[in-house]
Structure formats: structure tokens, C-alpha cells
Amino acid sequence: MTTPPTPTLREATRVFARIGLLSFGGPAAQIAVMHRELVEERPWLTEQQFLNALSFCMLLPGPEATQIATYAGWRLHGVKGGLIAGLLFVVPGALVMLGLAMGYALYGKIPWVEAMFLGIKAAVVVIVIEALLRVARRALKGWAHWIIAALSFVGIFFLTLPFPLIIAVAALFGYLTQRSAEDPPPHPKGANPLRTIAIWMTLWWAPVAVLWAVGATFLTQIGVFFAKLAVVTFGGAYAVLAYMTQAAVFDHGWLTTPQMMDGLGLAETTPGPLILVTEFVAFIAGFGEHGIGMGVAAALLALWVTFVPCYLWIFTGAPYIEWIATRPRLRGALSAITAAVVGVVLNLSLWFALHVFFGTVTTVHHGPVTLFTPDLTTLDWRVVGLALLSAVMILRLHMDLLKVLFLVALGGIALSFI
């Protein structure tokens, strides 16, 4: 396998900043952008390295797209590169979300912002479809992988099976259907997992411990709550949304259900991972507790305890990803997980498209089967038109994504006056 070229730290920083600004639309679209930037346009990672990282990150709690970005940075420039890539993936969206949360708390919904993001969401639908096709072509290498992907989609979309269960079954199948190597390769050199765990566990919990020590009860409660969320978010923000809504709305009374849904809508249409909805929830909780200052403090704390674990998982496990790929049975497990991920991404893509194109989508249960039924009368022709325009610009003309997002954002604002 040819070793891909290593960019300078400055080149990598510039590209990871671009990825952070382009990371709209949730994990499916974000993974697509990273694949396009790091594998296709700049061959800094091989196809297999990217797929190995994708499969590994799907096993971890927390935002998988953030973890893939962090791994890519680590792969290119070690811990420094991982820190830079992870921060640049999160910080732009976090700043936008903080500004929108402040505007929302003070003024309610902002019409022109909603109109701008209407166009962006339309483009994201096309970006996700393009990514799904590309990943499927590379990940589904035989009939077994196609079956795994299909069963994964059916299991999560129609049967609402838990994401960890789907991944675990796929991994077990891949592991058991491969022969074991006679001479296993040595473990990675230089890996010191206990030291890494100790450092990042300390960094993760230090702010919460300090707040508890000084008697800041509300902020301590915020820190503990969102730190706990960080270790149960298997499957991304959608998977933990129900739990977070139950706890934040009904148990703590930090915000209302409509506010929770507005927060998710903002997270879906701003750059950065969907789990940035935790920043919105924490800000609204802090704002209700003691105004803007407390809102900002709560939001920053929620960001810290949500995203520091990403560095913990990746810096601990990254040295082993390439090693796992050299073991036949473990490689078989990762390949099966990647095939299952295709089904999961298809689920996210369809769910996202339904909620972008239609104003009302109801959930109907028929025994164990769940169906998402859109109200055809709520089809938004503006979004359909912008999506078709995006398809031409992305799939036909292969325009730069920043230009596409800028143009459809302007189109969304223009169409809002009609």
C-alpha cells in the first residue's frame, strides 16, 4: 500500500479549518466532507485508513464525525494535529451556536437566519446522498456486506433497534467469519494507554471538581449531566435526544419541549456536530437560572465535558487502529461494522431528507415496525427547488462546497420573501 503524502502542519490546519466551516448537516454530511477533502481531493489518507477510522469511531460514544477529524489530525501530525483538527471541527459551529442561542433567548426565532439555513439544509441533502453512494461503493465488497447494510438499515429505520446492538452483531459476524492469523503482529510501539487515560480523565473532570469544591451547585449539576451524556451517546445526537429531552425538560425543567426542538433545528443547520445541541440546552438552562453570563458559563462547561472525551477515546485508541487492520478477524469485524454503517447512514439520510422536505412527519407504529409518514400537503417546494439546484452544482458541475452553500443560503433568503 502506497503511503500517502504528509502535509505541513500549516496546510493541514488550513484544510481542517475549511472542513469545520463546511461541516453542516450532521454526521453523514460531515463524514462526506472529510472524505472528499482528505481522501479524494488531497490524498492525505488512504481509502482503507479512512474506512478503518470510520468503523473504529462508530464503536465509541460521542460524536463520531468529531472523532474522525481528531484521528485524521493525529494520523498526520500526532497529538498536536489531533488537537488542532478536533478544535477546528467544533469551534466554528460552537461560536455560531452560542450567538444563535443568545439571540434566541433574547429575541426568539430569527426569520432571516431560518431562511438562510433553509437553503443550506437543501444542499446538505445532496451532499449526504453523494457521500452515501461513494462510501457504499467502497465499503460493500461482497454479498455479505450488502446484506449487513440492508439488515442494518431495516433494523434501525423500521424496527428502531439500538445502534450499539446493530454494530455489535455486525462486528461479531465479521469476527467469526474470518480465519485467525497464525503469527499475530506485535502491538503498536510507543502506545501508553494508561498515561493517556490518566491525563485526559483529569482534564475532563477538573472543571467539574473545581466547581463542586467552590459550591457552584447549578454549574456542577450541568457538568455532571452533560459529562454523563458524553458516555452514553452511542449513535450520535439522534440516539441520545430522547434521553436528553426527558432529563432536561421534564426532570430538571431547564427548557420546554418546543425550545428543545428549536435547539435541535439550529444544531442541524449550523456547522459542527449535532451534539452541539447540548450547548444550546446548557445556555438556555443557565440563562433561565441567572441571565446571559450564567448561560455562557453553562454553555462553555457543557462543551468541555462533551468534547474532551473525544480526545480521550481517540488518543487512547488511535495507535491501535492500524494494528487492528492487520489482524484478520479484527479486520473482518471492522469491515462488517463499516457495512452496517452504510445502513445507518442511509437511515440518517432518509430521516434528514424527510424532515427537510416536509413540514410534518408523523411516526406510526404497527407492532414492532415504525413508519415515518410525511404529510404530503406540507411539502416545501422551495426546499425541493434548492435541492435540485444544489444537485446540479454538486453532482454535475462539481462546484466548490463553500460556493454552493453560500449560493443556496442566499437563495433561501430570497425565496423567504415569496
Coordinates of C-alpha atoms in Angstrom, one line a residue:
M1 CA 0.0 0.0 0.0
T2 CA 1.4 3.4 -1.0
T3 CA 2.0 5.8 1.9
P4 CA 0.0 9.0 1.3
P5 CA 1.9 12.3 1.4
T6 CA 2.1 14.2 4.8
P7 CA 1.1 17.8 4.5
T8 CA 2.8 20.5 6.6
L9 CA 1.0 21.5 9.8
R10 CA 0.1 24.8 8.3
E11 CA -1.5 23.1 5.3
A12 CA -3.4 20.6 7.5
T13 CA -4.6 23.4 9.7
R14 CA -6.0 25.3 6.7
V15 CA -7.8 22.3 5.4
F16 CA -9.2 21.3 8.8
A17 CA -10.5 24.9 9.2
R18 CA -12.2 24.5 5.9
I19 CA -13.8 21.2 7.0
G20 CA -15.0 22.9 10.2
L21 CA -16.7 25.7 8.2
L22 CA -18.3 23.1 5.8
S23 CA -19.5 20.7 8.4
F24 CA -23.2 21.2 8.0
G25 CA -26.0 18.6 8.2
G26 CA -25.0 16.0 10.8
P27 CA -22.6 13.1 10.7
A28 CA -23.5 11.7 7.3
A29 CA -22.7 15.0 5.6
Q30 CA -19.7 15.8 7.8
I31 CA -18.1 12.4 7.1
A32 CA -18.8 13.0 3.4
V33 CA -16.9 16.4 3.5
M34 CA -14.0 14.9 5.3
H35 CA -13.8 12.0 2.8
R36 CA -13.9 14.5 -0.1
E37 CA -11.2 16.8 1.4
L38 CA -8.8 14.2 2.9
V39 CA -9.1 11.2 0.6
E40 CA -10.3 12.4 -2.8
E41 CA -9.1 15.9 -3.3
R42 CA -6.0 15.6 -1.1
P43 CA -4.8 12.0 -0.7
W44 CA -3.6 12.5 2.8
L45 CA -5.4 9.4 4.0
T46 CA -5.9 6.2 2.0
E47 CA -9.3 4.8 1.4
Q48 CA -8.7 2.0 3.8
Q49 CA -7.3 4.2 6.5
F50 CA -10.4 6.4 6.4
L51 CA -12.8 3.4 6.5
N52 CA -10.8 1.8 9.3
A53 CA -11.1 5.1 11.3
L54 CA -14.8 5.3 10.5
S55 CA -15.5 1.8 11.7
F56 CA -13.5 2.4 14.9
C57 CA -15.2 5.7 15.7
M58 CA -18.6 4.1 15.3
L59 CA -17.7 1.9 18.2
L60 CA -17.1 4.8 20.5
P61 CA -19.6 7.0 22.5
G62 CA -19.8 10.6 21.4
P63 CA -19.9 12.4 18.0
E64 CA -18.2 10.1 15.5
A65 CA -17.5 12.9 13.0
T66 CA -15.5 14.9 15.6
Q67 CA -13.6 11.7 16.4
I68 CA -12.8 11.0 12.8
A69 CA -11.5 14.6 12.4
T70 CA -9.4 14.2 15.5
Y71 CA -8.0 10.9 14.3
A72 CA -7.2 12.4 10.9
G73 CA -5.3 15.2 12.5
W74 CA -3.5 12.7 14.8
R75 CA -2.6 10.5 11.9
L76 CA -1.0 13.4 10.1
H77 CA 0.7 15.3 12.9
G78 CA 0.4 13.4 16.2
V79 CA -1.3 14.8 19.3
K80 CA -0.8 18.4 18.1
G81 CA -2.5 17.7 14.8
G82 CA -5.4 15.8 16.6
L83 CA -6.0 18.8 18.9
I84 CA -6.0 21.3 16.1
A85 CA -8.3 19.2 13.9
G86 CA -10.7 18.4 16.7
L87 CA -10.9 22.1 17.8
L88 CA -11.3 23.4 14.3
F89 CA -14.2 20.9 13.7
V90 CA -16.1 22.1 16.8
V91 CA -15.2 25.7 17.5
P92 CA -16.8 27.4 14.4
G93 CA -20.1 25.7 15.0
A94 CA -19.9 26.3 18.7
L95 CA -19.4 30.0 18.2
V96 CA -22.3 30.2 15.8
M97 CA -24.5 28.2 18.1
L98 CA -23.6 30.4 21.1
G99 CA -24.6 33.5 19.1
L100 CA -27.8 32.0 17.9
A101 CA -28.7 30.7 21.4
M102 CA -28.1 34.3 22.8
G103 CA -30.3 35.7 20.0
Y104 CA -32.9 33.1 20.6
A105 CA -33.0 33.7 24.4
L106 CA -33.3 37.5 23.9
Y107 CA -35.5 37.8 20.8
G108 CA -37.0 34.4 20.0
K109 CA -36.7 32.9 16.5
I110 CA -34.9 35.0 13.9
P111 CA -36.7 34.7 10.5
W112 CA -33.7 35.6 8.2
V113 CA -31.5 33.1 9.9
E114 CA -34.1 30.4 9.5
A115 CA -34.4 31.3 5.8
M116 CA -30.7 31.1 5.2
F117 CA -30.4 27.7 6.8
L118 CA -33.4 26.5 4.8
G119 CA -31.2 26.7 1.7
I120 CA -28.2 25.1 3.4
K121 CA -30.3 22.2 4.5
A122 CA -31.4 21.6 0.9
A123 CA -27.8 21.4 -0.2
V124 CA -26.9 19.1 2.7
V125 CA -29.4 16.6 1.5
V126 CA -27.5 16.3 -1.8
I127 CA -24.1 16.2 0.0
V128 CA -25.3 13.3 2.1
I129 CA -26.7 11.3 -0.9
E130 CA -23.4 11.8 -2.8
A131 CA -21.4 10.6 0.3
L132 CA -23.7 7.6 0.8
L133 CA -23.1 6.4 -2.8
R134 CA -19.3 6.9 -2.5
V135 CA -19.0 5.1 0.8
A136 CA -21.3 2.3 -0.3
R137 CA -19.2 1.7 -3.4
R138 CA -16.1 1.3 -1.4
A139 CA -17.4 -0.4 1.8
L140 CA -19.7 -3.0 0.3
K141 CA -17.3 -5.5 -1.2
G142 CA -19.4 -8.7 -1.4
W143 CA -22.9 -10.0 -1.0
A144 CA -22.4 -10.5 2.8
H145 CA -21.7 -6.7 3.2
W146 CA -24.7 -5.8 1.1
I147 CA -26.9 -8.0 3.4
I148 CA -25.4 -6.5 6.5
A149 CA -26.0 -3.0 5.2
A150 CA -29.6 -3.8 4.3
L151 CA -30.4 -5.5 7.6
S152 CA -28.7 -2.6 9.5
F153 CA -31.0 -0.1 7.7
V154 CA -34.1 -2.2 8.3
G155 CA -33.2 -2.7 12.0
I156 CA -32.6 0.9 12.8
F157 CA -35.1 2.6 10.5
F158 CA -38.1 0.3 10.7
L159 CA -37.5 -1.6 14.0
T160 CA -35.7 1.1 15.9
L161 CA -33.2 -1.4 17.2
P162 CA -30.5 0.2 19.5
F163 CA -27.5 1.4 17.5
P164 CA -24.9 -0.4 19.7
L165 CA -26.8 -3.7 19.2
I166 CA -26.6 -3.4 15.4
I167 CA -22.9 -2.6 15.5
A168 CA -22.2 -5.4 18.0
V169 CA -24.0 -8.0 15.9
A170 CA -22.2 -6.9 12.7
A171 CA -18.8 -7.0 14.5
L172 CA -19.5 -10.5 15.8
F173 CA -20.5 -11.7 12.4
G174 CA -17.4 -10.2 10.8
Y175 CA -15.1 -11.6 13.5
L176 CA -16.5 -15.2 13.4
T177 CA -16.4 -15.4 9.6
Q178 CA -12.7 -14.7 9.3
R179 CA -9.8 -17.0 10.0
S180 CA -7.3 -16.1 12.7
A181 CA -3.7 -15.2 11.8
E182 CA -1.0 -17.7 12.6
D183 CA 1.6 -15.1 13.5
P184 CA -0.1 -12.0 15.1
P185 CA 1.9 -8.8 14.6
P186 CA 3.4 -7.0 17.6
H187 CA 1.4 -4.4 19.4
P188 CA 2.0 -0.7 18.3
K189 CA 5.2 0.8 19.5
G190 CA 5.1 3.8 21.8
A191 CA 1.5 3.4 22.9
N192 CA 1.0 4.2 26.5
P193 CA -2.8 4.0 27.1
L194 CA -2.7 4.2 30.9
R195 CA -0.8 7.5 30.8
T196 CA -3.1 8.9 28.1
I197 CA -6.3 7.9 30.0
A198 CA -5.0 9.4 33.2
I199 CA -4.2 12.8 31.6
W200 CA -7.5 13.1 29.7
M201 CA -9.6 11.8 32.5
T202 CA -8.1 14.5 34.8
L203 CA -8.6 17.2 32.2
W204 CA -12.2 16.1 31.6
W205 CA -13.3 16.2 35.2
A206 CA -11.1 19.0 36.6
P207 CA -13.6 21.9 35.9
V208 CA -16.5 20.0 37.5
A209 CA -14.4 19.1 40.5
V210 CA -13.4 22.8 41.0
L211 CA -17.0 24.0 40.7
W212 CA -18.1 21.4 43.2
A213 CA -15.3 22.5 45.6
V214 CA -16.4 26.1 45.5
G215 CA -20.1 25.3 45.9
A216 CA -21.3 26.2 42.4
T217 CA -24.3 23.8 42.6
F218 CA -26.0 24.7 39.4
L219 CA -22.9 24.5 37.2
T220 CA -21.8 21.3 38.9
Q221 CA -25.2 19.8 38.0
I222 CA -24.7 21.0 34.4
G223 CA -21.2 19.5 34.3
V224 CA -22.2 16.1 35.7
F225 CA -25.3 15.8 33.5
F226 CA -23.5 16.5 30.2
A227 CA -20.4 14.5 31.1
K228 CA -22.8 11.6 31.7
L229 CA -24.4 12.2 28.3
A230 CA -20.9 12.1 26.7
V231 CA -20.5 8.4 27.6
V232 CA -24.0 7.2 26.5
T233 CA -24.2 8.9 23.1
F234 CA -23.7 5.8 21.0
G235 CA -25.1 6.5 17.6
G236 CA -24.8 10.3 17.8
A237 CA -27.1 13.1 18.8
Y238 CA -30.3 11.4 17.5
A239 CA -29.7 8.4 19.7
V240 CA -29.4 10.5 22.9
L241 CA -32.1 13.1 22.0
A242 CA -34.9 11.3 23.7
Y243 CA -32.9 10.8 26.9
M244 CA -31.7 14.4 26.9
T245 CA -35.2 15.8 26.3
Q246 CA -36.7 13.7 29.1
A247 CA -34.0 14.8 31.6
A248 CA -33.6 18.4 30.6
V249 CA -37.3 19.2 30.0
F250 CA -39.2 17.0 32.4
D251 CA -36.7 16.2 35.2
H252 CA -34.8 19.4 35.5
G253 CA -37.2 21.9 33.9
W254 CA -34.4 23.7 32.1
L255 CA -36.4 24.4 29.0
T256 CA -39.6 23.4 27.2
T257 CA -40.1 20.8 24.5
P258 CA -40.6 23.4 21.7
Q259 CA -37.4 25.1 22.8
M260 CA -35.7 21.7 22.7
M261 CA -36.9 21.1 19.2
D262 CA -35.7 24.6 18.1
G263 CA -32.3 23.8 19.6
L264 CA -32.0 20.6 17.6
G265 CA -33.1 22.5 14.4
L266 CA -30.3 25.1 15.0
A267 CA -27.8 22.3 15.6
E268 CA -28.9 20.5 12.3
T269 CA -28.3 23.6 10.2
T270 CA -25.2 25.1 11.8
P271 CA -21.6 23.9 11.1
G272 CA -20.3 21.3 13.6
P273 CA -21.6 18.1 15.2
L274 CA -25.3 17.7 16.0
I275 CA -24.3 17.2 19.6
L276 CA -23.8 21.0 19.8
V277 CA -27.5 20.9 20.8
T278 CA -26.1 20.3 24.3
E279 CA -24.5 23.8 24.2
F280 CA -27.9 25.3 23.3
V281 CA -29.6 23.4 26.2
A282 CA -27.0 24.4 28.7
F283 CA -27.1 28.1 27.6
I284 CA -30.9 28.2 27.9
A285 CA -30.7 26.5 31.3
G286 CA -28.1 29.0 32.5
F287 CA -29.9 31.9 31.0
G288 CA -33.1 30.9 32.9
E289 CA -31.0 30.5 36.1
H290 CA -29.2 33.8 36.1
G291 CA -29.1 35.6 32.8
I292 CA -26.5 35.8 29.9
G293 CA -23.4 35.4 32.0
M294 CA -24.6 32.1 33.6
G295 CA -25.8 31.0 30.2
V296 CA -22.4 31.5 28.6
A297 CA -20.7 29.7 31.6
A298 CA -23.1 26.8 31.4
A299 CA -22.6 26.5 27.6
L300 CA -18.8 26.5 27.8
L301 CA -18.9 23.9 30.6
A302 CA -21.2 21.7 28.5
L303 CA -18.9 22.0 25.5
W304 CA -15.9 21.0 27.7
V305 CA -17.4 17.9 29.2
T306 CA -19.0 16.8 25.9
F307 CA -15.9 17.1 23.7
V308 CA -12.9 16.4 25.9
P309 CA -13.8 12.7 26.0
C310 CA -13.3 12.6 22.2
Y311 CA -9.6 13.2 22.7
L312 CA -9.6 10.6 25.5
W313 CA -11.1 7.9 23.2
I314 CA -9.1 8.8 20.1
F315 CA -5.6 9.4 21.6
T316 CA -6.0 6.2 23.6
G317 CA -7.2 4.1 20.7
A318 CA -5.7 5.7 17.6
P319 CA -2.4 3.8 17.8
Y320 CA -4.3 0.5 17.6
I321 CA -6.5 1.3 14.6
E322 CA -3.8 0.3 12.1
W323 CA -2.8 -2.7 14.2
I324 CA -6.4 -3.9 14.3
A325 CA -6.5 -3.7 10.5
T326 CA -3.6 -6.2 10.3
R327 CA -5.5 -8.9 12.3
P328 CA -7.8 -10.9 10.0
R329 CA -10.6 -11.4 12.5
L330 CA -10.5 -7.9 13.8
R331 CA -10.2 -6.6 10.3
G332 CA -13.3 -8.7 9.4
A333 CA -15.2 -7.2 12.3
L334 CA -14.2 -3.6 11.2
S335 CA -15.3 -4.4 7.6
A336 CA -18.7 -5.7 8.8
I337 CA -19.1 -2.6 11.0
T338 CA -18.4 -0.4 8.0
A339 CA -21.0 -2.2 6.0
A340 CA -23.5 -1.7 8.9
V341 CA -22.6 1.9 9.0
V342 CA -23.7 2.2 5.4
G343 CA -27.2 1.2 6.5
V344 CA -27.0 3.6 9.5
V345 CA -26.0 6.5 7.2
L346 CA -28.9 5.6 4.9
N347 CA -31.2 5.8 7.9
L348 CA -29.9 9.2 8.9
S349 CA -30.0 10.4 5.3
L350 CA -33.6 9.4 4.8
W351 CA -34.7 10.8 8.2
F352 CA -33.0 14.1 7.5
A353 CA -34.4 14.4 3.9
L354 CA -38.0 13.7 5.2
H355 CA -37.7 16.4 7.8
V356 CA -36.2 18.9 5.4
F357 CA -38.7 18.4 2.5
F358 CA -41.8 18.1 4.7
G359 CA -43.1 20.3 7.4
T360 CA -44.9 17.5 9.2
V361 CA -43.6 13.9 9.5
T362 CA -45.6 11.6 11.8
T363 CA -44.4 8.3 13.4
V364 CA -46.8 5.4 13.0
H365 CA -46.3 2.1 14.9
H366 CA -47.5 -1.2 13.6
G367 CA -46.4 -3.7 16.2
P368 CA -42.6 -3.8 16.2
V369 CA -42.5 -1.8 12.9
T370 CA -42.2 2.0 12.9
L371 CA -43.0 4.1 9.8
F372 CA -42.3 7.7 9.2
T373 CA -45.2 9.2 7.3
P374 CA -44.8 12.6 5.8
D375 CA -47.9 14.9 5.3
L376 CA -47.7 15.5 1.5
T377 CA -49.5 18.8 1.9
T378 CA -46.6 20.1 3.9
L379 CA -44.0 19.6 1.1
D380 CA -41.9 22.7 0.8
W381 CA -41.4 23.4 -2.9
R382 CA -38.7 26.0 -2.0
V383 CA -36.5 23.3 -0.4
V384 CA -37.1 20.9 -3.4
G385 CA -36.1 23.6 -5.8
L386 CA -33.0 24.5 -3.9
A387 CA -32.1 20.8 -3.5
L388 CA -32.4 20.3 -7.3
L389 CA -30.2 23.4 -7.9
S390 CA -27.7 22.0 -5.4
A391 CA -27.7 18.7 -7.2
V392 CA -26.7 20.4 -10.4
M393 CA -24.0 22.4 -8.8
I394 CA -22.5 19.5 -6.8
L395 CA -23.1 16.4 -8.9
R396 CA -23.0 17.9 -12.4
L397 CA -20.7 21.0 -12.2
H398 CA -18.6 19.8 -9.2
M399 CA -18.6 23.3 -7.7
D400 CA -16.7 24.1 -4.5
L401 CA -18.9 23.3 -1.5
L402 CA -18.3 26.8 0.1
K403 CA -19.7 28.4 -3.0
V404 CA -22.7 26.1 -3.2
L405 CA -23.6 26.7 0.4
F406 CA -23.2 30.4 0.0
L407 CA -25.5 30.5 -3.1
V408 CA -28.2 28.3 -1.6
A409 CA -28.1 30.3 1.6
L410 CA -28.8 33.4 -0.5
G411 CA -31.5 31.5 -2.4
G412 CA -33.2 30.6 0.9
I413 CA -33.3 34.2 2.0
A414 CA -34.6 35.3 -1.4
L415 CA -37.3 32.6 -1.5
S416 CA -38.5 33.5 2.0
F417 CA -39.9 36.7 0.6
I418 CA -42.2 34.8 -1.8

